[in-house]
Amino acid sequence: MDLAYIPSPSTGVIHLGPIPLRGYAFCIIIGVFVAVWYGNRRWIARGGTAGTVADIAVWAVPFGLVGGRLYHVITDYQLYFSEGENWVDAFKIWEGGLGIWGAIALGAVGAWIGCRRRGIPLPAYADAIAPGIALAQAIGRWGNWFNQELYGRPTDLPWALKITEGANREAGTYHPTFLYESLWCIGVALLVVWADRRFKLGHGRAFALYVAAYCAGRGWIEYMRVDEAHHVLGLRLNVWTAIVVFLLAVTYIVVSSRLRPGREEIVEPKAEKKAEEKEEKEEKAEGLEKAGESDASADTESGTAPDAVDLGKDGKDVEHGAGKS
């Protein structure tokens, strides 16, 4: 008898009248908002303007969703194109199935387009949003909990995930790999924030650190999963992907730190121009204020006040003839 376990929701969708609210989609949406909100704060702190992150996310998010779905459908094509399956299900993104590798890859293309339109270097933008992406993944993984998918091997640990009987799944208690990855992503976000403050990471190195750290965790978490997947040389395809991407990210950090050390001084030319114009206005206003103070001081030192009246010896108004007999 299991004394403790994590229960799974009885349903992954709640209906508000005719409107279905799906837990999977809800988690993805919340994750995107968190990533944009936190990325905006970091972008402003680095010298950018408010709203830039959201403007570029308009390009990055749709590209990322398409890329994530494409990666999932391509690597798990048998779920949609084998005999007895309905290929139309490949478009039902709300039922789950987003590959982070495809989401980051195609999402980067969308971000590049958005950055290019605003004259912003993509590496600087990537550094700003890196921890937010990790937090978005941490939130998004709870969508798998709603769908009762992507769990690990059977276990009787107190934090085991209880799965109910359903299509392509057997009832039992399993390792909650969705929870492991969610917690790992939170740790990755904290690591990137700390390292960025400590070492002043720039030119895409904060983003590369996020990628490397995520891959390190995804490798062992992926190894625990029992859902159907393609294998290469005895390892799941996603494990190999994590290894390759990890090595690429570490290589980028090493090479980039040698070729372009330090951090970008200007991340958004538009923001820099606004700051310069503001500074010029403040200097001009300060100069006018000092000039006014200088004129007033000169009048005081000369012993006369502006528009003073010329007085005679006996203090009368000589100019107007008041002192004549």
PDB file of C-alpha atoms in Angstrom:
ATOM      1  CA  MET A   1       0.000   0.000   0.000  1.00  0.00           C
ATOM      2  CA  ASP A   2       1.352   3.403  -0.950  1.00  0.00           C
ATOM      3  CA  LEU A   3       1.398   5.699   2.072  1.00  0.00           C
ATOM      4  CA  ALA A   4       2.413   8.827   0.159  1.00  0.00           C
ATOM      5  CA  TYR A   5       2.477   9.917  -3.467  1.00  0.00           C
ATOM      6  CA  ILE A   6       1.785  12.879  -5.717  1.00  0.00           C
ATOM      7  CA  PRO A   7      -1.731  12.556  -7.138  1.00  0.00           C
ATOM      8  CA  SER A   8      -2.443  13.285 -10.785  1.00  0.00           C
ATOM      9  CA  PRO A   9      -5.389  15.506 -11.734  1.00  0.00           C
ATOM     10  CA  SER A  10      -8.517  13.658 -12.753  1.00  0.00           C
ATOM     11  CA  THR A  11      -8.718  15.771 -15.905  1.00  0.00           C
ATOM     12  CA  GLY A  12      -6.435  18.080 -17.831  1.00  0.00           C
ATOM     13  CA  VAL A  13      -9.209  20.435 -18.931  1.00  0.00           C
ATOM     14  CA  ILE A  14     -11.796  22.535 -17.124  1.00  0.00           C
ATOM     15  CA  HIS A  15     -14.842  23.820 -19.003  1.00  0.00           C
ATOM     16  CA  LEU A  16     -16.162  27.307 -18.335  1.00  0.00           C
ATOM     17  CA  GLY A  17     -19.403  26.892 -20.193  1.00  0.00           C
ATOM     18  CA  PRO A  18     -18.429  26.196 -23.805  1.00  0.00           C
ATOM     19  CA  ILE A  19     -14.855  27.406 -23.268  1.00  0.00           C
ATOM     20  CA  PRO A  20     -12.276  24.678 -22.423  1.00  0.00           C
ATOM     21  CA  LEU A  21      -9.322  25.701 -20.234  1.00  0.00           C
ATOM     22  CA  ARG A  22      -6.550  23.169 -20.751  1.00  0.00           C
ATOM     23  CA  GLY A  23      -3.934  22.830 -18.044  1.00  0.00           C
ATOM     24  CA  TYR A  24      -1.125  22.203 -20.528  1.00  0.00           C
ATOM     25  CA  ALA A  25      -1.788  25.375 -22.508  1.00  0.00           C
ATOM     26  CA  PHE A  26      -2.338  27.359 -19.297  1.00  0.00           C
ATOM     27  CA  CYS A  27       1.106  26.403 -17.993  1.00  0.00           C
ATOM     28  CA  ILE A  28       2.745  27.349 -21.302  1.00  0.00           C
ATOM     29  CA  ILE A  29       1.033  30.757 -21.318  1.00  0.00           C
ATOM     30  CA  ILE A  30       2.002  31.525 -17.714  1.00  0.00           C
ATOM     31  CA  GLY A  31       5.577  30.500 -18.485  1.00  0.00           C
ATOM     32  CA  VAL A  32       5.750  32.871 -21.456  1.00  0.00           C
ATOM     33  CA  PHE A  33       4.455  35.786 -19.370  1.00  0.00           C
ATOM     34  CA  VAL A  34       7.000  35.099 -16.619  1.00  0.00           C
ATOM     35  CA  ALA A  35       9.842  34.902 -19.154  1.00  0.00           C
ATOM     36  CA  VAL A  36       8.852  38.208 -20.773  1.00  0.00           C
ATOM     37  CA  TRP A  37       8.305  39.963 -17.434  1.00  0.00           C
ATOM     38  CA  TYR A  38      11.615  38.902 -15.926  1.00  0.00           C
ATOM     39  CA  GLY A  39      13.474  39.342 -19.198  1.00  0.00           C
ATOM     40  CA  ASN A  40      12.159  42.907 -19.402  1.00  0.00           C
ATOM     41  CA  ARG A  41      13.523  43.679 -15.937  1.00  0.00           C
ATOM     42  CA  ARG A  42      16.941  42.327 -16.817  1.00  0.00           C
ATOM     43  CA  TRP A  43      16.955  44.134 -20.162  1.00  0.00           C
ATOM     44  CA  ILE A  44      16.210  47.492 -18.529  1.00  0.00           C
ATOM     45  CA  ALA A  45      18.921  46.846 -15.927  1.00  0.00           C
ATOM     46  CA  ARG A  46      21.408  46.332 -18.762  1.00  0.00           C
ATOM     47  CA  GLY A  47      20.514  49.648 -20.377  1.00  0.00           C
ATOM     48  CA  GLY A  48      17.631  48.708 -22.661  1.00  0.00           C
ATOM     49  CA  THR A  49      14.193  50.265 -22.895  1.00  0.00           C
ATOM     50  CA  ALA A  50      10.980  48.902 -21.430  1.00  0.00           C
ATOM     51  CA  GLY A  51       8.836  46.946 -23.871  1.00  0.00           C
ATOM     52  CA  THR A  52      11.661  45.812 -26.124  1.00  0.00           C
ATOM     53  CA  VAL A  53      11.640  42.247 -24.770  1.00  0.00           C
ATOM     54  CA  ALA A  54       7.896  41.938 -25.351  1.00  0.00           C
ATOM     55  CA  ASP A  55       8.174  43.344 -28.879  1.00  0.00           C
ATOM     56  CA  ILE A  56      10.812  40.779 -29.822  1.00  0.00           C
ATOM     57  CA  ALA A  57       8.879  38.008 -28.035  1.00  0.00           C
ATOM     58  CA  VAL A  58       6.055  38.611 -30.516  1.00  0.00           C
ATOM     59  CA  TRP A  59       8.417  37.066 -33.056  1.00  0.00           C
ATOM     60  CA  ALA A  60      10.220  34.564 -30.847  1.00  0.00           C
ATOM     61  CA  VAL A  61       7.237  32.875 -29.153  1.00  0.00           C
ATOM     62  CA  PRO A  62       5.297  31.805 -32.283  1.00  0.00           C
ATOM     63  CA  PHE A  63       8.505  30.594 -33.927  1.00  0.00           C
ATOM     64  CA  GLY A  64       9.356  28.702 -30.733  1.00  0.00           C
ATOM     65  CA  LEU A  65       5.968  26.992 -30.560  1.00  0.00           C
ATOM     66  CA  VAL A  66       6.201  25.898 -34.181  1.00  0.00           C
ATOM     67  CA  GLY A  67       9.784  24.703 -33.694  1.00  0.00           C
ATOM     68  CA  GLY A  68       8.920  22.787 -30.550  1.00  0.00           C
ATOM     69  CA  ARG A  69       6.015  21.049 -32.218  1.00  0.00           C
ATOM     70  CA  LEU A  70       8.016  20.238 -35.345  1.00  0.00           C
ATOM     71  CA  TYR A  71      10.796  18.643 -33.309  1.00  0.00           C
ATOM     72  CA  HIS A  72       8.288  16.514 -31.398  1.00  0.00           C
ATOM     73  CA  VAL A  73       6.401  15.387 -34.500  1.00  0.00           C
ATOM     74  CA  ILE A  74       9.592  14.603 -36.428  1.00  0.00           C
ATOM     75  CA  THR A  75      11.262  12.645 -33.625  1.00  0.00           C
ATOM     76  CA  ASP A  76       8.027  10.836 -32.680  1.00  0.00           C
ATOM     77  CA  TYR A  77       6.531  10.531 -36.155  1.00  0.00           C
ATOM     78  CA  GLN A  78       5.216   7.047 -35.409  1.00  0.00           C
ATOM     79  CA  LEU A  79       2.621   8.588 -33.092  1.00  0.00           C
ATOM     80  CA  TYR A  80       1.010  10.394 -36.013  1.00  0.00           C
ATOM     81  CA  PHE A  81       1.959   8.748 -39.293  1.00  0.00           C
ATOM     82  CA  SER A  82       2.100   5.025 -38.549  1.00  0.00           C
ATOM     83  CA  GLU A  83      -0.700   2.628 -39.403  1.00  0.00           C
ATOM     84  CA  GLY A  84      -3.842   3.252 -37.378  1.00  0.00           C
ATOM     85  CA  GLU A  85      -2.829   6.760 -36.333  1.00  0.00           C
ATOM     86  CA  ASN A  86      -4.444  10.000 -37.467  1.00  0.00           C
ATOM     87  CA  TRP A  87      -1.965  12.508 -38.915  1.00  0.00           C
ATOM     88  CA  VAL A  88      -4.332  15.361 -38.010  1.00  0.00           C
ATOM     89  CA  ASP A  89      -3.368  14.794 -34.369  1.00  0.00           C
ATOM     90  CA  ALA A  90       0.038  16.283 -35.196  1.00  0.00           C
ATOM     91  CA  PHE A  91      -1.623  19.712 -35.096  1.00  0.00           C
ATOM     92  CA  LYS A  92      -3.262  19.172 -31.678  1.00  0.00           C
ATOM     93  CA  ILE A  93      -0.627  20.984 -29.680  1.00  0.00           C
ATOM     94  CA  TRP A  94      -2.944  21.300 -26.673  1.00  0.00           C
ATOM     95  CA  GLU A  95      -2.663  17.548 -26.113  1.00  0.00           C
ATOM     96  CA  GLY A  96       1.036  17.930 -25.317  1.00  0.00           C
ATOM     97  CA  GLY A  97       4.200  17.448 -27.282  1.00  0.00           C
ATOM     98  CA  LEU A  98       6.686  20.311 -27.488  1.00  0.00           C
ATOM     99  CA  GLY A  99      10.398  19.590 -27.927  1.00  0.00           C
ATOM    100  CA  ILE A 100      12.521  22.182 -26.139  1.00  0.00           C
ATOM    101  CA  TRP A 101      15.338  21.692 -28.631  1.00  0.00           C
ATOM    102  CA  GLY A 102      13.175  22.751 -31.551  1.00  0.00           C
ATOM    103  CA  ALA A 103      11.544  25.512 -29.531  1.00  0.00           C
ATOM    104  CA  ILE A 104      14.889  27.126 -28.658  1.00  0.00           C
ATOM    105  CA  ALA A 105      16.325  26.674 -32.153  1.00  0.00           C
ATOM    106  CA  LEU A 106      13.409  28.137 -34.119  1.00  0.00           C
ATOM    107  CA  GLY A 107      12.596  30.586 -31.318  1.00  0.00           C
ATOM    108  CA  ALA A 108      16.120  31.975 -31.757  1.00  0.00           C
ATOM    109  CA  VAL A 109      15.354  32.561 -35.436  1.00  0.00           C
ATOM    110  CA  GLY A 110      12.273  34.558 -34.473  1.00  0.00           C
ATOM    111  CA  ALA A 111      14.255  36.501 -31.873  1.00  0.00           C
ATOM    112  CA  TRP A 112      16.931  37.233 -34.479  1.00  0.00           C
ATOM    113  CA  ILE A 113      14.312  38.703 -36.794  1.00  0.00           C
ATOM    114  CA  GLY A 114      12.903  40.862 -33.998  1.00  0.00           C
ATOM    115  CA  CYS A 115      16.359  42.016 -32.892  1.00  0.00           C
ATOM    116  CA  ARG A 116      17.382  42.832 -36.447  1.00  0.00           C
ATOM    117  CA  ARG A 117      14.304  44.996 -36.923  1.00  0.00           C
ATOM    118  CA  ARG A 118      15.234  47.026 -33.836  1.00  0.00           C
ATOM    119  CA  GLY A 119      18.992  47.103 -34.385  1.00  0.00           C
ATOM    120  CA  ILE A 120      19.721  45.043 -31.261  1.00  0.00           C
ATOM    121  CA  PRO A 121      22.481  42.400 -30.936  1.00  0.00           C
ATOM    122  CA  LEU A 122      20.890  38.979 -30.487  1.00  0.00           C
ATOM    123  CA  PRO A 123      23.515  37.729 -27.952  1.00  0.00           C
ATOM    124  CA  ALA A 124      22.742  40.609 -25.572  1.00  0.00           C
ATOM    125  CA  TYR A 125      19.006  39.908 -25.831  1.00  0.00           C
ATOM    126  CA  ALA A 126      19.596  36.184 -25.275  1.00  0.00           C
ATOM    127  CA  ASP A 127      21.614  36.915 -22.120  1.00  0.00           C
ATOM    128  CA  ALA A 128      18.796  39.042 -20.719  1.00  0.00           C
ATOM    129  CA  ILE A 129      16.045  36.467 -21.238  1.00  0.00           C
ATOM    130  CA  ALA A 130      18.030  33.304 -20.392  1.00  0.00           C
ATOM    131  CA  PRO A 131      16.908  32.954 -16.730  1.00  0.00           C
ATOM    132  CA  GLY A 132      13.331  33.768 -17.740  1.00  0.00           C
ATOM    133  CA  ILE A 133      13.336  30.954 -20.283  1.00  0.00           C
ATOM    134  CA  ALA A 134      14.478  28.526 -17.587  1.00  0.00           C
ATOM    135  CA  LEU A 135      11.644  29.692 -15.317  1.00  0.00           C
ATOM    136  CA  ALA A 136       9.187  29.338 -18.201  1.00  0.00           C
ATOM    137  CA  GLN A 137      10.316  25.747 -18.654  1.00  0.00           C
ATOM    138  CA  ALA A 138       9.913  25.111 -14.935  1.00  0.00           C
ATOM    139  CA  ILE A 139       6.310  26.287 -15.128  1.00  0.00           C
ATOM    140  CA  GLY A 140       5.595  24.650 -18.465  1.00  0.00           C
ATOM    141  CA  ARG A 141       6.626  21.202 -17.200  1.00  0.00           C
ATOM    142  CA  TRP A 142       3.574  21.170 -14.950  1.00  0.00           C
ATOM    143  CA  GLY A 143       1.542  20.877 -18.128  1.00  0.00           C
ATOM    144  CA  ASN A 144       2.862  17.309 -18.349  1.00  0.00           C
ATOM    145  CA  TRP A 145       1.409  16.689 -14.903  1.00  0.00           C
ATOM    146  CA  PHE A 146      -2.038  17.733 -16.136  1.00  0.00           C
ATOM    147  CA  ASN A 147      -1.704  15.392 -19.120  1.00  0.00           C
ATOM    148  CA  GLN A 148      -0.208  12.511 -17.062  1.00  0.00           C
ATOM    149  CA  GLU A 149       2.734  12.137 -19.438  1.00  0.00           C
ATOM    150  CA  LEU A 150       6.539  11.987 -19.495  1.00  0.00           C
ATOM    151  CA  TYR A 151       6.904  10.214 -16.152  1.00  0.00           C
ATOM    152  CA  GLY A 152       9.810   7.983 -15.190  1.00  0.00           C
ATOM    153  CA  ARG A 153      10.311   4.427 -14.015  1.00  0.00           C
ATOM    154  CA  PRO A 154       8.074   2.767 -11.405  1.00  0.00           C
ATOM    155  CA  THR A 155       8.968   3.655  -7.822  1.00  0.00           C
ATOM    156  CA  ASP A 156       7.531   3.521  -4.303  1.00  0.00           C
ATOM    157  CA  LEU A 157       9.278   6.666  -3.057  1.00  0.00           C
ATOM    158  CA  PRO A 158       7.119   9.068  -0.985  1.00  0.00           C
ATOM    159  CA  TRP A 159       7.176  11.613  -3.831  1.00  0.00           C
ATOM    160  CA  ALA A 160       6.175   9.085  -6.492  1.00  0.00           C
ATOM    161  CA  LEU A 161       3.655  10.249  -9.079  1.00  0.00           C
ATOM    162  CA  LYS A 162       0.424   8.284  -9.227  1.00  0.00           C
ATOM    163  CA  ILE A 163      -0.718   7.634 -12.794  1.00  0.00           C
ATOM    164  CA  THR A 164      -4.234   6.435 -13.546  1.00  0.00           C
ATOM    165  CA  GLU A 165      -5.208   3.959 -16.222  1.00  0.00           C
ATOM    166  CA  GLY A 166      -5.582   5.503 -19.646  1.00  0.00           C
ATOM    167  CA  ALA A 167      -4.652   5.336 -23.307  1.00  0.00           C
ATOM    168  CA  ASN A 168      -1.023   4.190 -23.686  1.00  0.00           C
ATOM    169  CA  ARG A 169      -0.394   4.204 -19.929  1.00  0.00           C
ATOM    170  CA  GLU A 170      -0.694   1.786 -17.025  1.00  0.00           C
ATOM    171  CA  ALA A 171      -1.839   2.697 -13.549  1.00  0.00           C
ATOM    172  CA  GLY A 172       0.884   2.836 -10.929  1.00  0.00           C
ATOM    173  CA  THR A 173       3.369   5.097  -9.158  1.00  0.00           C
ATOM    174  CA  TYR A 174       6.322   6.437 -11.116  1.00  0.00           C
ATOM    175  CA  HIS A 175       9.215   8.858 -10.799  1.00  0.00           C
ATOM    176  CA  PRO A 176       7.803  12.400 -11.343  1.00  0.00           C
ATOM    177  CA  THR A 177      10.337  13.406 -13.971  1.00  0.00           C
ATOM    178  CA  PHE A 178       8.262  16.490 -14.767  1.00  0.00           C
ATOM    179  CA  LEU A 179       8.885  17.644 -11.175  1.00  0.00           C
ATOM    180  CA  TYR A 180      12.591  16.817 -11.332  1.00  0.00           C
ATOM    181  CA  GLU A 181      12.988  18.898 -14.463  1.00  0.00           C
ATOM    182  CA  SER A 182      10.888  21.745 -13.076  1.00  0.00           C
ATOM    183  CA  LEU A 183      13.089  21.986  -9.978  1.00  0.00           C
ATOM    184  CA  TRP A 184      16.233  21.645 -12.079  1.00  0.00           C
ATOM    185  CA  CYS A 185      15.145  24.544 -14.299  1.00  0.00           C
ATOM    186  CA  ILE A 186      14.614  26.750 -11.248  1.00  0.00           C
ATOM    187  CA  GLY A 187      18.148  25.886 -10.157  1.00  0.00           C
ATOM    188  CA  VAL A 188      19.440  26.721 -13.643  1.00  0.00           C
ATOM    189  CA  ALA A 189      17.760  30.139 -13.506  1.00  0.00           C
ATOM    190  CA  LEU A 190      19.349  30.884 -10.121  1.00  0.00           C
ATOM    191  CA  LEU A 191      22.750  29.715 -11.393  1.00  0.00           C
ATOM    192  CA  VAL A 192      22.619  31.996 -14.438  1.00  0.00           C
ATOM    193  CA  VAL A 193      21.535  35.019 -12.376  1.00  0.00           C
ATOM    194  CA  TRP A 194      24.343  34.429  -9.866  1.00  0.00           C
ATOM    195  CA  ALA A 195      27.018  33.825 -12.511  1.00  0.00           C
ATOM    196  CA  ASP A 196      25.879  36.852 -14.518  1.00  0.00           C
ATOM    197  CA  ARG A 197      26.230  39.119 -11.494  1.00  0.00           C
ATOM    198  CA  ARG A 198      29.496  37.553 -10.363  1.00  0.00           C
ATOM    199  CA  PHE A 199      31.330  37.377 -13.700  1.00  0.00           C
ATOM    200  CA  LYS A 200      29.492  40.030 -15.763  1.00  0.00           C
ATOM    201  CA  LEU A 201      28.660  37.586 -18.549  1.00  0.00           C
ATOM    202  CA  GLY A 202      28.105  39.078 -21.969  1.00  0.00           C
ATOM    203  CA  HIS A 203      28.003  38.377 -25.702  1.00  0.00           C
ATOM    204  CA  GLY A 204      25.671  35.391 -25.274  1.00  0.00           C
ATOM    205  CA  ARG A 205      27.609  33.609 -22.530  1.00  0.00           C
ATOM    206  CA  ALA A 206      24.784  33.825 -19.973  1.00  0.00           C
ATOM    207  CA  PHE A 207      22.484  32.148 -22.487  1.00  0.00           C
ATOM    208  CA  ALA A 208      25.128  29.523 -23.263  1.00  0.00           C
ATOM    209  CA  LEU A 209      25.466  28.805 -19.537  1.00  0.00           C
ATOM    210  CA  TYR A 210      21.702  28.292 -19.329  1.00  0.00           C
ATOM    211  CA  VAL A 211      21.846  25.878 -22.272  1.00  0.00           C
ATOM    212  CA  ALA A 212      24.777  23.905 -20.823  1.00  0.00           C
ATOM    213  CA  ALA A 213      23.263  23.678 -17.336  1.00  0.00           C
ATOM    214  CA  TYR A 214      19.870  22.637 -18.678  1.00  0.00           C
ATOM    215  CA  CYS A 215      21.402  19.936 -20.880  1.00  0.00           C
ATOM    216  CA  ALA A 216      23.338  18.535 -17.910  1.00  0.00           C
ATOM    217  CA  GLY A 217      20.095  17.993 -16.035  1.00  0.00           C
ATOM    218  CA  ARG A 218      18.043  16.926 -19.029  1.00  0.00           C
ATOM    219  CA  GLY A 219      20.508  14.144 -19.756  1.00  0.00           C
ATOM    220  CA  TRP A 220      19.958  12.232 -16.512  1.00  0.00           C
ATOM    221  CA  ILE A 221      16.253  13.081 -16.307  1.00  0.00           C
ATOM    222  CA  GLU A 222      15.717  11.837 -19.857  1.00  0.00           C
ATOM    223  CA  TYR A 223      17.521   8.617 -18.958  1.00  0.00           C
ATOM    224  CA  MET A 224      14.866   7.937 -16.284  1.00  0.00           C
ATOM    225  CA  ARG A 225      11.881   8.273 -18.584  1.00  0.00           C
ATOM    226  CA  VAL A 226      10.000   5.227 -19.854  1.00  0.00           C
ATOM    227  CA  ASP A 227       7.811   6.749 -22.561  1.00  0.00           C
ATOM    228  CA  GLU A 228       8.355   5.546 -26.115  1.00  0.00           C
ATOM    229  CA  ALA A 229      11.364   7.101 -27.844  1.00  0.00           C
ATOM    230  CA  HIS A 230      13.917   6.396 -30.551  1.00  0.00           C
ATOM    231  CA  HIS A 231      17.281   5.017 -29.415  1.00  0.00           C
ATOM    232  CA  VAL A 232      20.740   5.473 -30.911  1.00  0.00           C
ATOM    233  CA  LEU A 233      23.564   3.205 -29.676  1.00  0.00           C
ATOM    234  CA  GLY A 234      21.474   2.234 -26.686  1.00  0.00           C
ATOM    235  CA  LEU A 235      20.644   5.799 -25.590  1.00  0.00           C
ATOM    236  CA  ARG A 236      17.491   7.797 -26.132  1.00  0.00           C
ATOM    237  CA  LEU A 237      17.714  10.340 -28.937  1.00  0.00           C
ATOM    238  CA  ASN A 238      17.158  13.230 -26.530  1.00  0.00           C
ATOM    239  CA  VAL A 239      20.086  12.081 -24.393  1.00  0.00           C
ATOM    240  CA  TRP A 240      22.376  12.329 -27.403  1.00  0.00           C
ATOM    241  CA  THR A 241      20.895  15.719 -28.238  1.00  0.00           C
ATOM    242  CA  ALA A 242      21.587  16.926 -24.707  1.00  0.00           C
ATOM    243  CA  ILE A 243      25.206  15.725 -24.900  1.00  0.00           C
ATOM    244  CA  VAL A 244      25.885  17.390 -28.256  1.00  0.00           C
ATOM    245  CA  VAL A 245      24.213  20.688 -27.321  1.00  0.00           C
ATOM    246  CA  PHE A 246      26.021  20.718 -23.958  1.00  0.00           C
ATOM    247  CA  LEU A 247      29.402  20.414 -25.681  1.00  0.00           C
ATOM    248  CA  LEU A 248      28.507  23.152 -28.165  1.00  0.00           C
ATOM    249  CA  ALA A 249      27.407  25.501 -25.368  1.00  0.00           C
ATOM    250  CA  VAL A 250      30.588  24.943 -23.329  1.00  0.00           C
ATOM    251  CA  THR A 251      32.720  25.451 -26.439  1.00  0.00           C
ATOM    252  CA  TYR A 252      30.933  28.725 -27.147  1.00  0.00           C
ATOM    253  CA  ILE A 253      31.553  29.977 -23.599  1.00  0.00           C
ATOM    254  CA  VAL A 254      35.289  29.228 -23.830  1.00  0.00           C
ATOM    255  CA  VAL A 255      35.812  30.657 -27.320  1.00  0.00           C
ATOM    256  CA  SER A 256      33.605  33.702 -26.772  1.00  0.00           C
ATOM    257  CA  SER A 257      35.314  34.636 -23.508  1.00  0.00           C
ATOM    258  CA  ARG A 258      38.662  34.709 -25.309  1.00  0.00           C
ATOM    259  CA  LEU A 259      37.548  36.536 -28.419  1.00  0.00           C
ATOM    260  CA  ARG A 260      35.129  39.008 -26.801  1.00  0.00           C
ATOM    261  CA  PRO A 261      35.765  39.314 -23.065  1.00  0.00           C
ATOM    262  CA  GLY A 262      33.594  41.481 -20.855  1.00  0.00           C
ATOM    263  CA  ARG A 263      30.047  42.627 -21.444  1.00  0.00           C
ATOM    264  CA  GLU A 264      28.432  44.887 -24.040  1.00  0.00           C
ATOM    265  CA  GLU A 265      28.432  48.538 -22.995  1.00  0.00           C
ATOM    266  CA  ILE A 266      25.503  49.382 -25.266  1.00  0.00           C
ATOM    267  CA  VAL A 267      22.727  46.833 -25.758  1.00  0.00           C
ATOM    268  CA  GLU A 268      20.150  49.090 -27.409  1.00  0.00           C
ATOM    269  CA  PRO A 269      21.297  52.088 -29.472  1.00  0.00           C
ATOM    270  CA  LYS A 270      17.836  53.649 -29.225  1.00  0.00           C
ATOM    271  CA  ALA A 271      18.011  53.662 -25.447  1.00  0.00           C
ATOM    272  CA  GLU A 272      21.530  55.104 -25.544  1.00  0.00           C
ATOM    273  CA  LYS A 273      20.398  57.917 -27.835  1.00  0.00           C
ATOM    274  CA  LYS A 274      17.510  58.768 -25.527  1.00  0.00           C
ATOM    275  CA  ALA A 275      19.864  58.835 -22.538  1.00  0.00           C
ATOM    276  CA  GLU A 276      22.245  61.174 -24.374  1.00  0.00           C
ATOM    277  CA  GLU A 277      19.418  63.522 -25.365  1.00  0.00           C
ATOM    278  CA  LYS A 278      18.147  63.573 -21.788  1.00  0.00           C
ATOM    279  CA  GLU A 279      21.635  64.300 -20.485  1.00  0.00           C
ATOM    280  CA  GLU A 280      22.064  67.165 -22.971  1.00  0.00           C
ATOM    281  CA  LYS A 281      18.745  68.696 -21.903  1.00  0.00           C
ATOM    282  CA  GLU A 282      19.701  68.437 -18.239  1.00  0.00           C
ATOM    283  CA  GLU A 283      23.099  70.021 -18.902  1.00  0.00           C
ATOM    284  CA  LYS A 284      21.484  72.838 -20.876  1.00  0.00           C
ATOM    285  CA  ALA A 285      18.940  73.509 -18.149  1.00  0.00           C
ATOM    286  CA  GLU A 286      21.693  73.459 -15.524  1.00  0.00           C
ATOM    287  CA  GLY A 287      23.747  75.919 -17.596  1.00  0.00           C
ATOM    288  CA  LEU A 288      20.839  78.344 -17.893  1.00  0.00           C
ATOM    289  CA  GLU A 289      20.202  78.092 -14.166  1.00  0.00           C
ATOM    290  CA  LYS A 290      23.843  78.849 -13.362  1.00  0.00           C
ATOM    291  CA  ALA A 291      23.849  81.780 -15.802  1.00  0.00           C
ATOM    292  CA  GLY A 292      20.844  83.286 -14.020  1.00  0.00           C
ATOM    293  CA  GLU A 293      22.502  82.869 -10.647  1.00  0.00           C
ATOM    294  CA  SER A 294      25.698  84.476 -11.996  1.00  0.00           C
ATOM    295  CA  ASP A 295      23.818  87.598 -13.237  1.00  0.00           C
ATOM    296  CA  ALA A 296      22.052  88.026  -9.911  1.00  0.00           C
ATOM    297  CA  SER A 297      25.348  87.695  -8.037  1.00  0.00           C
ATOM    298  CA  ALA A 298      27.020  90.334 -10.251  1.00  0.00           C
ATOM    299  CA  ASP A 299      24.258  92.873  -9.571  1.00  0.00           C
ATOM    300  CA  THR A 300      24.538  92.328  -5.843  1.00  0.00           C
ATOM    301  CA  GLU A 301      28.322  92.813  -5.790  1.00  0.00           C
ATOM    302  CA  SER A 302      28.093  96.127  -7.731  1.00  0.00           C
ATOM    303  CA  GLY A 303      25.911  97.583  -4.998  1.00  0.00           C
ATOM    304  CA  THR A 304      22.999  98.366  -7.264  1.00  0.00           C
ATOM    305  CA  ALA A 305      19.800  96.605  -7.871  1.00  0.00           C
ATOM    306  CA  PRO A 306      18.271  96.227 -11.295  1.00  0.00           C
ATOM    307  CA  ASP A 307      16.344  99.344 -12.393  1.00  0.00           C
ATOM    308  CA  ALA A 308      17.717 101.315  -9.434  1.00  0.00           C
ATOM    309  CA  VAL A 309      16.741 105.017  -9.082  1.00  0.00           C
ATOM    310  CA  ASP A 310      19.564 107.663  -9.015  1.00  0.00           C
ATOM    311  CA  LEU A 311      19.386 109.644  -5.790  1.00  0.00           C
ATOM    312  CA  GLY A 312      20.965 112.959  -4.938  1.00  0.00           C
ATOM    313  CA  LYS A 313      22.999 113.881  -1.859  1.00  0.00           C
ATOM    314  CA  ASP A 314      19.947 114.478   0.294  1.00  0.00           C
ATOM    315  CA  GLY A 315      18.308 111.305  -0.885  1.00  0.00           C
ATOM    316  CA  LYS A 316      15.826 112.880  -3.198  1.00  0.00           C
ATOM    317  CA  ASP A 317      15.026 111.935  -6.734  1.00  0.00           C
ATOM    318  CA  VAL A 318      17.401 114.189  -8.721  1.00  0.00           C
ATOM    319  CA  GLU A 319      16.410 112.702 -12.084  1.00  0.00           C
ATOM    320  CA  HIS A 320      12.856 113.989 -11.760  1.00  0.00           C
ATOM    321  CA  GLY A 321      13.887 117.369 -10.295  1.00  0.00           C
ATOM    322  CA  ALA A 322      12.544 116.599  -6.842  1.00  0.00           C
ATOM    323  CA  GLY A 323      15.636 118.073  -5.196  1.00  0.00           C
ATOM    324  CA  LYS A 324      15.411 121.585  -6.820  1.00  0.00           C
ATOM    325  CA  SER A 325      14.119 124.654  -4.856  1.00  0.00           C
TER     326      SER A 325
END
